[in-house]
mmCIF file of N, CA, C and O in Angstrom:
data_model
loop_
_atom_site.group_PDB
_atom_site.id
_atom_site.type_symbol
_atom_site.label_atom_id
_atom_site.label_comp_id
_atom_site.label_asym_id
_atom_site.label_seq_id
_atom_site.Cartn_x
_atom_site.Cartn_y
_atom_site.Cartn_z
ATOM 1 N N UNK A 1 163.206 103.874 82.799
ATOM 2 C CA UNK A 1 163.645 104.939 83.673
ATOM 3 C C UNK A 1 162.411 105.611 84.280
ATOM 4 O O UNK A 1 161.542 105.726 83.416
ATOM 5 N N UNK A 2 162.019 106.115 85.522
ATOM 6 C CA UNK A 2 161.262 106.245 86.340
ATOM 7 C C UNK A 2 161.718 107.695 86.825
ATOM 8 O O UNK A 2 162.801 107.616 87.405
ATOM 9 N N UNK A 3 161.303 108.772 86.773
ATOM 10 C CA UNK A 3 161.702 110.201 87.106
ATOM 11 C C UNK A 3 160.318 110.679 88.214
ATOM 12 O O UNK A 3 159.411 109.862 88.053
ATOM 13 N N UNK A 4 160.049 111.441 88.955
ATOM 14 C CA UNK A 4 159.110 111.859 89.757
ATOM 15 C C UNK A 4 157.880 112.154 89.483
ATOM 16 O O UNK A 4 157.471 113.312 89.573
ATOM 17 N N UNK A 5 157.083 111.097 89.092
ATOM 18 C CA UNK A 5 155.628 111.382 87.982
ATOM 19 C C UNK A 5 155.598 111.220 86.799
ATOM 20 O O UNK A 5 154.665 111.653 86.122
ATOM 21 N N UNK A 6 156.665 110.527 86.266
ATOM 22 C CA UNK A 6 156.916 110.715 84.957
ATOM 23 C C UNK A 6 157.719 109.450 84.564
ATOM 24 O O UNK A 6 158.581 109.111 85.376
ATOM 25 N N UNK A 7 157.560 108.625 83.338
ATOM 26 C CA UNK A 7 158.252 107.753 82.972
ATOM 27 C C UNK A 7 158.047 107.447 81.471
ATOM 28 O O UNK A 7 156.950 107.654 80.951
ATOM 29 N N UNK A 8 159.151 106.930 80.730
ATOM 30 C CA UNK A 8 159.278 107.326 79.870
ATOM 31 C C UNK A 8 159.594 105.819 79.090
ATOM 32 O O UNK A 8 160.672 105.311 79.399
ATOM 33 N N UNK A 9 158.948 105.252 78.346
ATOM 34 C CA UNK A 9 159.259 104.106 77.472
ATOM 35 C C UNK A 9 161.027 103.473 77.136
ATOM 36 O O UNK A 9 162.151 103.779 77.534
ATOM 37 N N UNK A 10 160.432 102.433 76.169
ATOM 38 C CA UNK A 10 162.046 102.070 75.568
ATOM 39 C C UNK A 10 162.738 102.819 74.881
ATOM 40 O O UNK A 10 163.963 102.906 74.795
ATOM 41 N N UNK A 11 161.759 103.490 74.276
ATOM 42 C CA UNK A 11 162.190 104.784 73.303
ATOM 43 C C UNK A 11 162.542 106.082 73.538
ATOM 44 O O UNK A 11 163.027 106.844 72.701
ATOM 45 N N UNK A 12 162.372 106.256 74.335
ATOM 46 C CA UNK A 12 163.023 107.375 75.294
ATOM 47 C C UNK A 12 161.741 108.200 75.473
ATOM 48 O O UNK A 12 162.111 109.234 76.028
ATOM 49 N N UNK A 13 160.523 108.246 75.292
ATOM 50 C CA UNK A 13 159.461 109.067 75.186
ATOM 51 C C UNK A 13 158.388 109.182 76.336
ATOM 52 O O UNK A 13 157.768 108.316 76.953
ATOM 53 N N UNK A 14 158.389 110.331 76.396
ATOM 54 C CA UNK A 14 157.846 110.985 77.955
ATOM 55 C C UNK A 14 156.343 110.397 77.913
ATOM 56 O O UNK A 14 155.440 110.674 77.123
ATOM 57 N N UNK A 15 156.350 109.413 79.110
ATOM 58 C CA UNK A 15 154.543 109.440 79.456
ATOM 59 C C UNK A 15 154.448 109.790 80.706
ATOM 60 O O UNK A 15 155.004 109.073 81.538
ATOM 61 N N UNK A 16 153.518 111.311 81.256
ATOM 62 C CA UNK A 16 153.107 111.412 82.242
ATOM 63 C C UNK A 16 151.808 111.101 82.653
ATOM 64 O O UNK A 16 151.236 111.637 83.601
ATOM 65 N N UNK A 17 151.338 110.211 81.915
ATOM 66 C CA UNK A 17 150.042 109.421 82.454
ATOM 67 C C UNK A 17 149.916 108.427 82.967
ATOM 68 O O UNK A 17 148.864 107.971 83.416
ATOM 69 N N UNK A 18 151.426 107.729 82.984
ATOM 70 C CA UNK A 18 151.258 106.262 83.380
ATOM 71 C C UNK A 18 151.471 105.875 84.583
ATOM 72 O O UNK A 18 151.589 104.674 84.827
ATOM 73 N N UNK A 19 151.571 106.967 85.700
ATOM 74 C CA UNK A 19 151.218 106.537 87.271
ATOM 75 C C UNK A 19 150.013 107.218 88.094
ATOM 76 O O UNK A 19 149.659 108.324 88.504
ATOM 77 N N UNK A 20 149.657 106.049 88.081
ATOM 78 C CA UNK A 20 147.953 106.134 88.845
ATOM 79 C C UNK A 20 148.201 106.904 89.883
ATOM 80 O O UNK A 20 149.356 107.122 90.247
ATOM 81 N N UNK A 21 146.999 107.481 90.571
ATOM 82 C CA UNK A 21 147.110 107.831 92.026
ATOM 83 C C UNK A 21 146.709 106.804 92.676
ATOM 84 O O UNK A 21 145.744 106.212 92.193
ATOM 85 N N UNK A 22 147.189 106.379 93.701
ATOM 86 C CA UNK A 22 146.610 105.659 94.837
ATOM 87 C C UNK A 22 145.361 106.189 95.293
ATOM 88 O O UNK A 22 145.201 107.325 95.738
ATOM 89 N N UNK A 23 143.891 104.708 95.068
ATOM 90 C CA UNK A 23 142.704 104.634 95.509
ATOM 91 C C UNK A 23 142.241 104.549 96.722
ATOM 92 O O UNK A 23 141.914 103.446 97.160
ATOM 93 N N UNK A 24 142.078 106.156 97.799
ATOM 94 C CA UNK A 24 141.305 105.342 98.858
ATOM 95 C C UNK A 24 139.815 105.650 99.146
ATOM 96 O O UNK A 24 138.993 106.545 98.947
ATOM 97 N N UNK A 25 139.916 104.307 99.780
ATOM 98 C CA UNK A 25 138.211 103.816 99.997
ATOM 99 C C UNK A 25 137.828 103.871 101.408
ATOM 100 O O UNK A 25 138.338 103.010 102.125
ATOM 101 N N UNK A 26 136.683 105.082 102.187
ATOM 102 C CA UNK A 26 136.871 105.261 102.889
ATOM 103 C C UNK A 26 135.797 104.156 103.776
ATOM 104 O O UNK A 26 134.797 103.848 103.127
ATOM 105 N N UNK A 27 135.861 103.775 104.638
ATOM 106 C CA UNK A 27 135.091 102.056 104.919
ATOM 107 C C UNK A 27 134.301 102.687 106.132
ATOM 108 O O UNK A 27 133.390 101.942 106.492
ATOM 109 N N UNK A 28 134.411 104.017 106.965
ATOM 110 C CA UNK A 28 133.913 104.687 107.992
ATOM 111 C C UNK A 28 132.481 104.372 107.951
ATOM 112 O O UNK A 28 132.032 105.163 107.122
ATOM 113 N N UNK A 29 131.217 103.424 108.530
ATOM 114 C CA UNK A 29 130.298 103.457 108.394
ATOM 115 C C UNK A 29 128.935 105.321 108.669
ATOM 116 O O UNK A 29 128.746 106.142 109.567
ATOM 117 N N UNK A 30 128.465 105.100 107.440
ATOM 118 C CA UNK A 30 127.917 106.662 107.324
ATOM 119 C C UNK A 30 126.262 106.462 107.751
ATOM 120 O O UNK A 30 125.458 107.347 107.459
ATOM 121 N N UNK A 31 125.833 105.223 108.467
ATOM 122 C CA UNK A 31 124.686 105.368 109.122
ATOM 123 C C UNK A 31 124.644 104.874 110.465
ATOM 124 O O UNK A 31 125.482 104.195 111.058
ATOM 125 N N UNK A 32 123.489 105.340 110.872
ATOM 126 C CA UNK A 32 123.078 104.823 112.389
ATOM 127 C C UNK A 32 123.705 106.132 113.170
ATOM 128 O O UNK A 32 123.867 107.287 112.776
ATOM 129 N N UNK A 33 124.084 105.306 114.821
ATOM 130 C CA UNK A 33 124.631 106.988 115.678
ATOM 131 C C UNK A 33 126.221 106.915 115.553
ATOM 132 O O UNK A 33 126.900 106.847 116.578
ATOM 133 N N UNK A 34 126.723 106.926 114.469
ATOM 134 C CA UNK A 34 128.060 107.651 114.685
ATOM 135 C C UNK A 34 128.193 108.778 114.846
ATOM 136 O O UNK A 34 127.354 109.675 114.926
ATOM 137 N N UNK A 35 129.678 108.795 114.923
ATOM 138 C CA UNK A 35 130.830 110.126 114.788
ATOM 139 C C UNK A 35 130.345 110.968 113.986
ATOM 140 O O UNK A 35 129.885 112.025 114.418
ATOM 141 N N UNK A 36 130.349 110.721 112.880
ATOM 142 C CA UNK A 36 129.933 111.714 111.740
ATOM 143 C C UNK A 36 128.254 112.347 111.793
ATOM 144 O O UNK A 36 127.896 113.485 111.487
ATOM 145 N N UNK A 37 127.384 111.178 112.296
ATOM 146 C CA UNK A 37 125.913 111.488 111.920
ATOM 147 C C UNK A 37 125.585 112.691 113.280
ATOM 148 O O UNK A 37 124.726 113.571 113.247
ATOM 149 N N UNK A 38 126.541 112.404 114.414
ATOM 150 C CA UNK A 38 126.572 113.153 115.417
ATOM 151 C C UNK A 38 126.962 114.602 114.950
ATOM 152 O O UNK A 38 126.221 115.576 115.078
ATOM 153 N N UNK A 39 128.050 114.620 114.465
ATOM 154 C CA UNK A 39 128.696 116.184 114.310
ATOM 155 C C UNK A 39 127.829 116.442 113.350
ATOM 156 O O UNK A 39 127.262 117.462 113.741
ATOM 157 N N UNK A 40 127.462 116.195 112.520
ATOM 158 C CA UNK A 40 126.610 116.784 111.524
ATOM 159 C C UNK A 40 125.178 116.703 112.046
ATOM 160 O O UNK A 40 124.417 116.997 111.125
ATOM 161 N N UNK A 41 124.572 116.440 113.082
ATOM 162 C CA UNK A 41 123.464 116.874 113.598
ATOM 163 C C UNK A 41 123.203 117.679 114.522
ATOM 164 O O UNK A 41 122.127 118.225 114.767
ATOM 165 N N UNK A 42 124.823 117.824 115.396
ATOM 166 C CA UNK A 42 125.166 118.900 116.449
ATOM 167 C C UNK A 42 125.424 120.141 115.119
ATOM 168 O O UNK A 42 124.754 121.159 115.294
ATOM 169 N N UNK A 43 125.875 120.139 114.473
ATOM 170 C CA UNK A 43 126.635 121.482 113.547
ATOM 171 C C UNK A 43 124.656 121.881 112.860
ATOM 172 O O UNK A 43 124.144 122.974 113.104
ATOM 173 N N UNK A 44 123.889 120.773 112.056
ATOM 174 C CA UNK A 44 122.921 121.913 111.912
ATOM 175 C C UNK A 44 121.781 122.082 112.881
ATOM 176 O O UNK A 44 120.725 122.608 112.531
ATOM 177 N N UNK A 45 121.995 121.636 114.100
ATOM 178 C CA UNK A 45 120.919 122.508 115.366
ATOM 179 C C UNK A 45 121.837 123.955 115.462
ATOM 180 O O UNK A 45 121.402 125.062 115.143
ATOM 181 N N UNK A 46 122.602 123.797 115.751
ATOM 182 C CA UNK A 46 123.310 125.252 115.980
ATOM 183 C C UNK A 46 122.818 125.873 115.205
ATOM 184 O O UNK A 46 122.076 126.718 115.704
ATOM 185 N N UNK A 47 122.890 125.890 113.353
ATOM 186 C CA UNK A 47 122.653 126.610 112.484
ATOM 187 C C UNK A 47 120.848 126.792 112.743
ATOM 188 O O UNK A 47 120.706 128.001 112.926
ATOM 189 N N UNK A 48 120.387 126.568 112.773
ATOM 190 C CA UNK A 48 119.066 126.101 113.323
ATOM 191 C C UNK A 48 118.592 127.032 114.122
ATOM 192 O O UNK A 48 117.717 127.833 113.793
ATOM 193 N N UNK A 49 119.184 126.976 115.296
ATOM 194 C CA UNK A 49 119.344 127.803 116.540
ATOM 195 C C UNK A 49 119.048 129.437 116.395
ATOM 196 O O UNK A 49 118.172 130.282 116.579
ATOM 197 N N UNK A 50 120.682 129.234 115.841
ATOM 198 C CA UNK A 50 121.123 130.800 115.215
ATOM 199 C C UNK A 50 120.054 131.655 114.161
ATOM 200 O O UNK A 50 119.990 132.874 114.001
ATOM 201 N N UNK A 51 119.143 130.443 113.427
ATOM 202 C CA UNK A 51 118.367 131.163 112.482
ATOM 203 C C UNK A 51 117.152 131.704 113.509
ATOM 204 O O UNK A 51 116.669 132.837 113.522
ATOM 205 N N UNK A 52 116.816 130.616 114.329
ATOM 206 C CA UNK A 52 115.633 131.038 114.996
ATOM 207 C C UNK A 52 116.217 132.659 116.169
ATOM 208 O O UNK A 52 115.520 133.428 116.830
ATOM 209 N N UNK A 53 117.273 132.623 116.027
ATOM 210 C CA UNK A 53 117.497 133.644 117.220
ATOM 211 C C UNK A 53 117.432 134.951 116.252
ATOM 212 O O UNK A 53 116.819 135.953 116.621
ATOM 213 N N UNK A 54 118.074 134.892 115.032
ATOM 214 C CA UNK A 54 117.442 135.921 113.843
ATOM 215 C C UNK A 54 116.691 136.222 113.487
ATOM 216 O O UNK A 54 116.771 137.433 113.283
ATOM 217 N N UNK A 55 115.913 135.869 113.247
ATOM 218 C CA UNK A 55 114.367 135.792 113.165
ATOM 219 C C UNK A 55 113.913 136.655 114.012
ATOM 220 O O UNK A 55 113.417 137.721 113.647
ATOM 221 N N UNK A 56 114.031 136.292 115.273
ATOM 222 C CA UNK A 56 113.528 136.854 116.779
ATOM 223 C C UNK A 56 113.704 138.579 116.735
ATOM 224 O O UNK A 56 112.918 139.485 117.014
ATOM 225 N N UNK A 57 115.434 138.565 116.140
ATOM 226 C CA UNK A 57 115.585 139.581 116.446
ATOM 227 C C UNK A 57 115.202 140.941 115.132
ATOM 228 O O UNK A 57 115.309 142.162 115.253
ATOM 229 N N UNK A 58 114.771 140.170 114.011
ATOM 230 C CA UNK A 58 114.787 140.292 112.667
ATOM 231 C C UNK A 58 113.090 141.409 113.077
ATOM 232 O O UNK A 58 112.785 142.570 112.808
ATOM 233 N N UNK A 59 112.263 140.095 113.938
ATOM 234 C CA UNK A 59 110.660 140.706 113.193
ATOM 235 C C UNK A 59 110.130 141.408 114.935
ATOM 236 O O UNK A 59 109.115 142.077 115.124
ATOM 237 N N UNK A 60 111.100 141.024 115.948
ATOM 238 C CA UNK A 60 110.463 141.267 116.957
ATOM 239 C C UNK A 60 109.386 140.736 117.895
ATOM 240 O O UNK A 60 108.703 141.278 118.765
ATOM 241 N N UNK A 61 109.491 139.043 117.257
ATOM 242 C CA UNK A 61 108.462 138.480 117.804
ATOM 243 C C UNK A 61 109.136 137.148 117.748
ATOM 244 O O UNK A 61 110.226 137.022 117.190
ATOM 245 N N UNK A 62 108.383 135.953 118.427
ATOM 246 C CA UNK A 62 109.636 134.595 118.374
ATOM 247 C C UNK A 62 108.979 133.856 117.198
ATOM 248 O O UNK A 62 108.164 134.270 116.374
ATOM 249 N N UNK A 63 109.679 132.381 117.373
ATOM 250 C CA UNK A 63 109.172 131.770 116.150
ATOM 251 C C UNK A 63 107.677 131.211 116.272
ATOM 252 O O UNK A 63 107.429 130.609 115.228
ATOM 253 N N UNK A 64 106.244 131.169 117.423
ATOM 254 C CA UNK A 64 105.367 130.501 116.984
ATOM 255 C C UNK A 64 104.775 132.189 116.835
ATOM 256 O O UNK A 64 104.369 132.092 115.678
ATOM 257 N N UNK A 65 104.515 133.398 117.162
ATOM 258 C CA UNK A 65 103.953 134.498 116.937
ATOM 259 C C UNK A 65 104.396 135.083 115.385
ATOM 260 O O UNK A 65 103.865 135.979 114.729
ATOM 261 N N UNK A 66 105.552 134.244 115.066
ATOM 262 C CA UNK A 66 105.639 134.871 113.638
ATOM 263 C C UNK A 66 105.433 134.023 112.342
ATOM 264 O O UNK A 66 105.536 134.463 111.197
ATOM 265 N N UNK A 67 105.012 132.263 112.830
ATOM 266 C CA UNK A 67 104.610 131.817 112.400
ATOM 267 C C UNK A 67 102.583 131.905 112.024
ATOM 268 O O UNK A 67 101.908 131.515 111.072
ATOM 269 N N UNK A 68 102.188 132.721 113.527
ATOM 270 C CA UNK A 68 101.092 132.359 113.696
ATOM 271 C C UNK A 68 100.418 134.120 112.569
ATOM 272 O O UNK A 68 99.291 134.481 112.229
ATOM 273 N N UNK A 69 101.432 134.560 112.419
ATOM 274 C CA UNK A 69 100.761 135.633 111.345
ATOM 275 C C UNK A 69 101.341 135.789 110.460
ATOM 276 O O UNK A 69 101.892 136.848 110.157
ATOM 277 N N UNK A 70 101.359 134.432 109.630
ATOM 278 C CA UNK A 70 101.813 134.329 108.440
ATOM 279 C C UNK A 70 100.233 133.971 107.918
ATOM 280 O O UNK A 70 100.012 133.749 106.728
#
């Protein structure tokens, strides 16, 4: 007998361990110029961006004048 996640031997005894989850394997190649290597190189220039524009506004000077008096 087979109940919703749950199944239960000859003996009448509850096993809720005995249905796997379905394995997926994601096959999307994660090098070179994809989709992914794109958005994730557009998403941290922005962050990037945004730090250098903080900074700016943080010390009052841009990033090579506040590098250059360190």
């Amino acid at each position: 007998m087979t109940a919703k996640g749950f199944t239960t031997n000859e003996l009448g005894q509850l096993n809720s361990f005995a249905i796997e989850p379905k394995v997926y394997v994601d096959e999307t190649p994660r090098v070179g110029f994809t989709e992914y290597a794109e958005k994730l190189n557009g998403r941290l220039a922005m962050i990037g961006f945004v730090s250098l524009i903080a900074v700016e506004a943080i010390t009052g000077n841009g990033l090579i004048a506040w590098l250059t008096n360190l």
